[in-house]
Amino acid sequence: DAGAPALPGYTELYEPWTAATPDTWETVSLAPFGVPADAVVEVAVINEGISAQRWGGVRAVGSSVDRRIELHEAEAGGFDMITMHAQADASSQIQHYSDNTGQASFILLGYWTGASYTDALEPFTANSQGAWVEEGVGDDGVGPGQVAEILILNTNTGAERLAGVRASGATHQRRFMLHEAEGGGVDALSLMVTADASSIIEVYSGNTADIEFYVLGTWDTPPGTYTGTGGNHGQVSAPDSWETVDLSGFGVPADSIAQFVLANENDGTENSMRVREVGSTINNRGLLLHEAEAGGSDLGSLHANVDAVQQVQWSAQLGATGGLFYPVGWWVLSP
């Protein structure tokens, strides 16, 4: 029916855009990319500058949150990035920030319907290092049982750091080695996590002085139920070829929407890593991850639709060399 609420769902896209004016929060319409009113968008904020850190971010129109991240310099022809979600308004608009419009830009990776999301940037640190520890995030705006988007930052400019986030009581090792930051910026990764009935999650920090966490946002009306996983990864067998992969071995159910972390472990070259739904013709849907640094990985995250036989497609520019695909969770849509 006309005017009826949209049903929960996720639509994959790959639509780059740039800001018009540097150093300001600017309103932009995503309607030309097909984004409907009131959708929640998934956006990669990227720094393509090879010698300077850059500030970038996205937020809802009318938000007062200064939701910017100082992404470190990119390396070897790729880009440094962070994935953020933001709520579009009734005119399919959000706001973006770029301190250098020629280097800090944006890629629309997809959008959610039948959901609502509130952006945030609430910092916290782990209570101790070298172990999974409980963290109460109720005072950071996360309600009991709510799904939150968590930002993990490595601020050390000379060393990689191990860090992660998972649901309270989980046993999987949902940790990643964030490589060293560059040029005064940070290395970043965002993940979804479901808080328990007491608004508690678990976090892992290899070094509490260098690893920072932020609540990046919360799902007020989630598109469904989110389940986190981690620790296992897959690889492609040949370079630059879309390969259909069965996710049943990772526990990802049919007809779900999976969240992936893409990891480039090559320390001397960039690697374009891509994920899409089976049958898609969007050939560039992914992230050009720059070279890894100091023994870590360059990381990015995005969602993809899983089909009725638990399959997606993925591709990596360098084939099996140093490119790892981690399913880190999935959404089962609400009826």
GROMACS .gro file of C-alpha atoms in nm:
model
  335
    1ASP     CA    1   0.000   0.000   0.000
    2ALA     CA    2   0.113   0.354  -0.069
    3GLY     CA    3   0.251   0.507   0.247
    4ALA     CA    4   0.291   0.172   0.424
    5PRO     CA    5   0.613   0.125   0.622
    6ALA     CA    6   0.899  -0.023   0.419
    7LEU     CA    7   0.977  -0.387   0.483
    8PRO     CA    8   1.319  -0.466   0.629
    9GLY     CA    9   1.581  -0.534   0.363
   10TYR     CA   10   1.928  -0.447   0.234
   11THR     CA   11   2.015  -0.326  -0.117
   12GLU     CA   12   2.375  -0.349  -0.238
   13LEU     CA   13   2.529  -0.055  -0.424
   14TYR     CA   14   2.864   0.091  -0.520
   15GLU     CA   15   2.831   0.466  -0.574
   16PRO     CA   16   3.127   0.699  -0.508
   17TRP     CA   17   3.078   1.071  -0.444
   18THR     CA   18   3.276   1.371  -0.322
   19ALA     CA   19   3.202   1.673  -0.107
   20ALA     CA   20   3.172   2.015  -0.270
   21THR     CA   21   3.314   2.223   0.014
   22PRO     CA   22   3.604   2.130   0.248
   23ASP     CA   23   3.598   2.157   0.626
   24THR     CA   24   3.223   2.180   0.673
   25TRP     CA   25   2.928   1.953   0.742
   26GLU     CA   26   2.741   1.960   0.412
   27THR     CA   27   2.397   1.818   0.326
   28VAL     CA   28   2.387   1.584   0.026
   29SER     CA   29   2.100   1.399  -0.142
   30LEU     CA   30   2.151   1.030  -0.215
   31ALA     CA   31   1.826   1.008  -0.413
   32PRO     CA   32   2.021   1.009  -0.745
   33PHE     CA   33   2.171   0.676  -0.633
   34GLY     CA   34   1.827   0.528  -0.572
   35VAL     CA   35   1.824   0.565  -0.194
   36PRO     CA   36   1.461   0.593  -0.075
   37ALA     CA   37   1.330   0.823   0.195
   38ASP     CA   38   1.420   0.731   0.553
   39ALA     CA   39   1.667   0.457   0.457
   40VAL     CA   40   1.975   0.377   0.665
   41VAL     CA   41   2.282   0.399   0.441
   42GLU     CA   42   2.613   0.212   0.466
   43VAL     CA   43   2.900   0.438   0.361
   44ALA     CA   44   3.276   0.388   0.328
   45VAL     CA   45   3.457   0.710   0.423
   46ILE     CA   46   3.793   0.698   0.248
   47ASN     CA   47   4.127   0.880   0.243
   48GLU     CA   48   4.312   0.847  -0.087
   49GLY     CA   49   4.594   1.080   0.011
   50ILE     CA   50   4.927   0.896   0.014
   51SER     CA   51   5.113   1.146   0.232
   52ALA     CA   52   4.865   1.310   0.470
   53GLN     CA   53   4.595   1.212   0.717
   54ARG     CA   54   4.244   1.339   0.637
   55TRP     CA   55   3.923   1.397   0.833
   56GLY     CA   56   3.600   1.246   0.706
   57GLY     CA   57   3.259   1.135   0.830
   58VAL     CA   58   2.886   1.105   0.772
   59ARG     CA   59   2.583   1.171   0.995
   60ALA     CA   60   2.209   1.236   0.984
   61VAL     CA   61   2.074   1.574   0.879
   62GLY     CA   62   2.009   1.766   1.199
   63SER     CA   63   2.259   1.567   1.402
   64SER     CA   64   2.484   1.764   1.635
   65VAL     CA   65   2.743   1.485   1.666
   66ASP     CA   66   3.082   1.587   1.524
   67ARG     CA   67   3.117   1.238   1.377
   68ARG     CA   68   3.452   1.270   1.202
   69ILE     CA   69   3.755   1.038   1.202
   70GLU     CA   70   4.113   1.138   1.116
   71LEU     CA   71   4.205   0.862   0.872
   72HIS     CA   72   4.578   0.810   0.833
   73GLU     CA   73   4.757   0.842   0.501
   74ALA     CA   74   4.688   0.575   0.239
   75GLU     CA   75   4.968   0.354   0.111
   76ALA     CA   76   5.080   0.211  -0.223
   77GLY     CA   77   4.795   0.336  -0.436
   78GLY     CA   78   4.501   0.221  -0.224
   79PHE     CA   79   4.300   0.405   0.037
   80ASP     CA   80   4.244   0.408   0.411
   81MET     CA   81   3.880   0.383   0.517
   82ILE     CA   82   3.612   0.341   0.780
   83THR     CA   83   3.255   0.218   0.730
   84MET     CA   84   2.974   0.418   0.892
   85HIS     CA   85   2.595   0.392   0.888
   86ALA     CA   86   2.370   0.699   0.887
   87GLN     CA   87   1.996   0.764   0.877
   88ALA     CA   88   1.870   0.941   0.564
   89ASP     CA   89   1.584   1.187   0.605
   90ALA     CA   90   1.252   1.207   0.422
   91SER     CA   91   1.434   1.362   0.124
   92SER     CA   92   1.701   1.088   0.112
   93GLN     CA   93   1.961   1.329   0.250
   94ILE     CA   94   2.250   1.285   0.493
   95GLN     CA   95   2.544   1.509   0.584
   96HIS     CA   96   2.910   1.447   0.501
   97TYR     CA   97   3.241   1.602   0.610
   98SER     CA   98   3.569   1.611   0.419
   99ASP     CA   99   3.865   1.829   0.510
  100ASN     CA  100   4.011   1.779   0.160
  101THR     CA  101   3.757   1.716  -0.116
  102GLY     CA  102   4.022   1.580  -0.353
  103GLN     CA  103   4.137   1.309  -0.112
  104ALA     CA  104   3.871   1.236   0.152
  105SER     CA  105   3.559   1.107  -0.022
  106PHE     CA  106   3.274   0.856   0.012
  107ILE     CA  107   3.138   0.532  -0.134
  108LEU     CA  108   2.775   0.431  -0.087
  109LEU     CA  109   2.790   0.054  -0.031
  110GLY     CA  110   2.418  -0.006   0.024
  111TYR     CA  111   2.108   0.090   0.218
  112TRP     CA  112   1.860  -0.062   0.465
  113THR     CA  113   1.484  -0.019   0.459
  114GLY     CA  114   1.243  -0.084   0.745
  115ALA     CA  115   1.498   0.029   1.003
  116SER     CA  116   1.608   0.335   1.200
  117TYR     CA  117   1.952   0.430   1.330
  118THR     CA  118   2.091   0.704   1.557
  119ASP     CA  119   2.449   0.820   1.506
  120ALA     CA  120   2.689   0.875   1.795
  121LEU     CA  121   3.057   0.910   1.875
  122GLU     CA  122   3.092   0.804   2.238
  123PRO     CA  123   3.445   0.703   2.347
  124PHE     CA  124   3.550   0.434   2.592
  125THR     CA  125   3.857   0.219   2.663
  126ALA     CA  126   3.898  -0.138   2.780
  127ASN     CA  127   3.929  -0.196   3.154
  128SER     CA  128   4.242  -0.406   3.099
  129GLN     CA  129   4.456  -0.536   2.815
  130GLY     CA  130   4.545  -0.877   2.676
  131ALA     CA  131   4.211  -1.042   2.757
  132TRP     CA  132   3.840  -1.021   2.674
  133VAL     CA  133   3.672  -0.801   2.934
  134GLU     CA  134   3.314  -0.690   2.991
  135GLU     CA  135   3.226  -0.332   2.907
  136GLY     CA  136   2.905  -0.159   3.005
  137VAL     CA  137   2.791   0.070   2.725
  138GLY     CA  138   2.460   0.182   2.873
  139ASP     CA  139   2.613   0.519   2.963
  140ASP     CA  140   2.724   0.549   2.599
  141GLY     CA  141   2.365   0.533   2.474
  142VAL     CA  142   2.328   0.159   2.410
  143GLY     CA  143   2.007   0.015   2.551
  144PRO     CA  144   1.948  -0.340   2.683
  145GLY     CA  145   1.954  -0.588   2.394
  146GLN     CA  146   2.028  -0.314   2.141
  147VAL     CA  147   2.253  -0.360   1.837
  148ALA     CA  148   2.534  -0.104   1.827
  149GLU     CA  149   2.798  -0.013   1.570
  150ILE     CA  150   3.137  -0.003   1.744
  151LEU     CA  151   3.443   0.178   1.611
  152ILE     CA  152   3.789   0.039   1.697
  153LEU     CA  153   4.093   0.266   1.654
  154ASN     CA  154   4.467   0.201   1.671
  155THR     CA  155   4.638   0.532   1.745
  156ASN     CA  156   4.997   0.402   1.760
  157THR     CA  157   5.196   0.537   1.464
  158GLY     CA  158   5.470   0.275   1.487
  159ALA     CA  159   5.315  -0.060   1.588
  160GLU     CA  160   5.021  -0.286   1.505
  161ARG     CA  161   4.768  -0.363   1.781
  162LEU     CA  162   4.524  -0.651   1.834
  163ALA     CA  163   4.166  -0.552   1.920
  164GLY     CA  164   3.809  -0.677   1.895
  165VAL     CA  165   3.449  -0.659   2.010
  166ARG     CA  166   3.189  -0.931   2.065
  167ALA     CA  167   2.868  -1.007   2.254
  168SER     CA  168   2.889  -1.078   2.627
  169GLY     CA  169   2.946  -1.447   2.690
  170ALA     CA  170   3.065  -1.519   2.334
  171THR     CA  171   3.353  -1.761   2.281
  172HIS     CA  172   3.462  -1.680   1.924
  173GLN     CA  173   3.784  -1.484   1.870
  174ARG     CA  174   3.649  -1.177   1.692
  175ARG     CA  175   3.980  -0.990   1.697
  176PHE     CA  176   4.184  -0.816   1.427
  177MET     CA  177   4.540  -0.689   1.405
  178LEU     CA  178   4.503  -0.323   1.314
  179HIS     CA  179   4.825  -0.206   1.154
  180GLU     CA  180   5.014   0.101   1.264
  181ALA     CA  181   4.857   0.442   1.211
  182GLU     CA  182   5.030   0.686   0.980
  183GLY     CA  183   5.110   1.053   0.985
  184GLY     CA  184   4.921   1.136   1.302
  185GLY     CA  185   4.591   0.976   1.205
  186VAL     CA  186   4.436   0.646   1.317
  187ASP     CA  187   4.375   0.299   1.175
  188ALA     CA  188   4.010   0.201   1.210
  189LEU     CA  189   3.754  -0.080   1.187
  190SER     CA  190   3.380  -0.083   1.262
  191LEU     CA  191   3.174  -0.387   1.371
  192MET     CA  192   2.819  -0.456   1.483
  193VAL     CA  193   2.754  -0.610   1.826
  194THR     CA  194   2.443  -0.691   2.030
  195ALA     CA  195   2.444  -0.577   2.392
  196ASP     CA  196   2.297  -0.804   2.658
  197ALA     CA  197   2.005  -0.730   2.890
  198SER     CA  198   2.235  -0.515   3.105
  199SER     CA  199   2.384  -0.321   2.808
  200ILE     CA  200   2.712  -0.512   2.839
  201ILE     CA  201   2.942  -0.619   2.555
  202GLU     CA  202   3.296  -0.761   2.557
  203VAL     CA  203   3.604  -0.591   2.415
  204TYR     CA  204   3.965  -0.694   2.360
  205SER     CA  205   4.256  -0.451   2.363
  206GLY     CA  206   4.614  -0.555   2.307
  207ASN     CA  207   4.725  -0.220   2.448
  208THR     CA  208   4.489   0.012   2.635
  209ALA     CA  209   4.712   0.314   2.571
  210ASP     CA  210   4.679   0.275   2.193
  211ILE     CA  211   4.338   0.117   2.131
  212GLU     CA  212   4.030   0.338   2.154
  213PHE     CA  213   3.667   0.230   2.118
  214TYR     CA  214   3.365   0.440   2.025
  215VAL     CA  215   2.994   0.370   2.009
  216LEU     CA  216   2.943   0.488   1.652
  217GLY     CA  217   2.565   0.447   1.653
  218THR     CA  218   2.268   0.235   1.762
  219TRP     CA  219   1.981   0.068   1.580
  220ASP     CA  220   1.660   0.205   1.731
  221THR     CA  221   1.457  -0.014   1.495
  222PRO     CA  222   1.691  -0.287   1.371
  223PRO     CA  223   1.617  -0.457   1.038
  224GLY     CA  224   1.617  -0.788   1.224
  225THR     CA  225   1.821  -0.992   1.468
  226TYR     CA  226   2.200  -0.967   1.454
  227THR     CA  227   2.428  -1.258   1.545
  228GLY     CA  228   2.803  -1.209   1.572
  229THR     CA  229   3.069  -1.463   1.483
  230GLY     CA  230   3.441  -1.452   1.411
  231GLY     CA  231   3.777  -1.619   1.390
  232ASN     CA  232   3.733  -1.802   1.059
  233HIS     CA  233   3.812  -1.671   0.712
  234GLY     CA  234   3.809  -1.767   0.347
  235GLN     CA  235   4.023  -1.682   0.045
  236VAL     CA  236   3.977  -1.678  -0.329
  237SER     CA  237   4.165  -1.926  -0.546
  238ALA     CA  238   4.242  -1.701  -0.844
  239PRO     CA  239   4.307  -1.327  -0.885
  240ASP     CA  240   4.042  -1.084  -1.008
  241SER     CA  241   3.774  -1.347  -1.057
  242TRP     CA  242   3.432  -1.351  -0.892
  243GLU     CA  243   3.396  -1.681  -0.706
  244THR     CA  244   3.076  -1.816  -0.554
  245VAL     CA  245   3.132  -1.932  -0.197
  246ASP     CA  246   2.918  -2.139   0.039
  247LEU     CA  247   2.892  -1.973   0.383
  248SER     CA  248   2.731  -2.270   0.560
  249GLY     CA  249   3.068  -2.367   0.707
  250PHE     CA  250   3.077  -2.028   0.880
  251GLY     CA  251   2.729  -2.078   1.024
  252VAL     CA  252   2.574  -1.803   0.812
  253PRO     CA  253   2.210  -1.894   0.739
  254ALA     CA  254   2.023  -1.872   0.409
  255ASP     CA  255   1.845  -1.550   0.312
  256SER     CA  256   2.038  -1.343   0.568
  257ILE     CA  257   2.255  -1.033   0.531
  258ALA     CA  258   2.615  -1.106   0.629
  259GLN     CA  259   2.870  -0.858   0.757
  260PHE     CA  260   3.225  -0.912   0.633
  261VAL     CA  261   3.564  -0.781   0.734
  262LEU     CA  262   3.806  -0.763   0.440
  263ALA     CA  263   4.172  -0.790   0.538
  264ASN     CA  264   4.472  -0.708   0.320
  265GLU     CA  265   4.785  -0.853   0.480
  266ASN     CA  266   5.022  -0.763   0.197
  267ASP     CA  267   5.278  -0.522   0.336
  268GLY     CA  268   5.396  -0.391   0.000
  269THR     CA  269   5.091  -0.345  -0.222
  270GLU     CA  270   4.726  -0.252  -0.224
  271ASN     CA  271   4.456  -0.515  -0.281
  272SER     CA  272   4.106  -0.457  -0.420
  273MET     CA  273   3.873  -0.692  -0.227
  274ARG     CA  274   3.507  -0.723  -0.320
  275VAL     CA  275   3.187  -0.895  -0.201
  276ARG     CA  276   2.841  -0.905  -0.360
  277GLU     CA  277   2.525  -1.113  -0.381
  278VAL     CA  278   2.501  -1.401  -0.628
  279GLY     CA  279   2.364  -1.275  -0.959
  280SER     CA  280   2.482  -0.917  -0.908
  281THR     CA  281   2.642  -0.725  -1.193
  282ILE     CA  282   2.812  -0.466  -0.970
  283ASN     CA  283   3.168  -0.563  -1.056
  284ASN     CA  284   3.353  -0.306  -0.844
  285ARG     CA  285   3.163  -0.352  -0.516
  286GLY     CA  286   3.440  -0.357  -0.262
  287LEU     CA  287   3.730  -0.168  -0.112
  288LEU     CA  288   4.077  -0.090  -0.248
  289LEU     CA  289   4.267  -0.160   0.072
  290HIS     CA  290   4.615  -0.010   0.087
  291GLU     CA  291   4.924  -0.202   0.191
  292ALA     CA  292   4.939  -0.336   0.545
  293GLU     CA  293   5.189  -0.190   0.789
  294ALA     CA  294   5.416  -0.329   1.061
  295GLY     CA  295   5.280  -0.683   1.064
  296GLY     CA  296   4.910  -0.601   1.082
  297SER     CA  297   4.626  -0.591   0.831
  298ASP     CA  298   4.453  -0.312   0.646
  299LEU     CA  299   4.083  -0.366   0.714
  300GLY     CA  300   3.740  -0.268   0.590
  301SER     CA  301   3.384  -0.387   0.650
  302LEU     CA  302   3.061  -0.412   0.452
  303HIS     CA  303   2.739  -0.616   0.423
  304ALA     CA  304   2.616  -0.848   0.147
  305ASN     CA  305   2.298  -1.043   0.077
  306VAL     CA  306   2.317  -1.420   0.126
  307ASP     CA  307   2.098  -1.627  -0.107
  308ALA     CA  308   1.867  -1.922  -0.040
  309VAL     CA  309   2.155  -2.173  -0.056
  310GLN     CA  310   2.386  -1.973   0.176
  311GLN     CA  311   2.606  -1.828  -0.097
  312VAL     CA  312   2.768  -1.495  -0.185
  313GLN     CA  313   3.041  -1.403  -0.431
  314TRP     CA  314   3.380  -1.257  -0.352
  315SER     CA  315   3.690  -1.148  -0.545
  316ALA     CA  316   4.042  -1.025  -0.471
  317GLN     CA  317   4.282  -0.847  -0.702
  318LEU     CA  318   4.580  -1.047  -0.573
  319GLY     CA  319   4.406  -1.383  -0.547
  320ALA     CA  320   4.488  -1.591  -0.242
  321THR     CA  321   4.796  -1.381  -0.162
  322GLY     CA  322   4.735  -1.199   0.163
  323GLY     CA  323   4.363  -1.133   0.115
  324LEU     CA  324   4.132  -1.275   0.385
  325PHE     CA  325   3.751  -1.259   0.399
  326TYR     CA  326   3.602  -1.283   0.749
  327PRO     CA  327   3.227  -1.331   0.799
  328VAL     CA  328   3.181  -1.154   1.134
  329GLY     CA  329   2.805  -1.170   1.174
  330TRP     CA  330   2.468  -1.177   1.005
  331TRP     CA  331   2.120  -1.029   1.017
  332VAL     CA  332   1.804  -1.239   1.000
  333LEU     CA  333   1.539  -0.995   0.881
  334SER     CA  334   1.228  -0.924   1.081
  335PRO     CA  335   0.905  -1.053   0.920
   0.00000   0.00000   0.00000
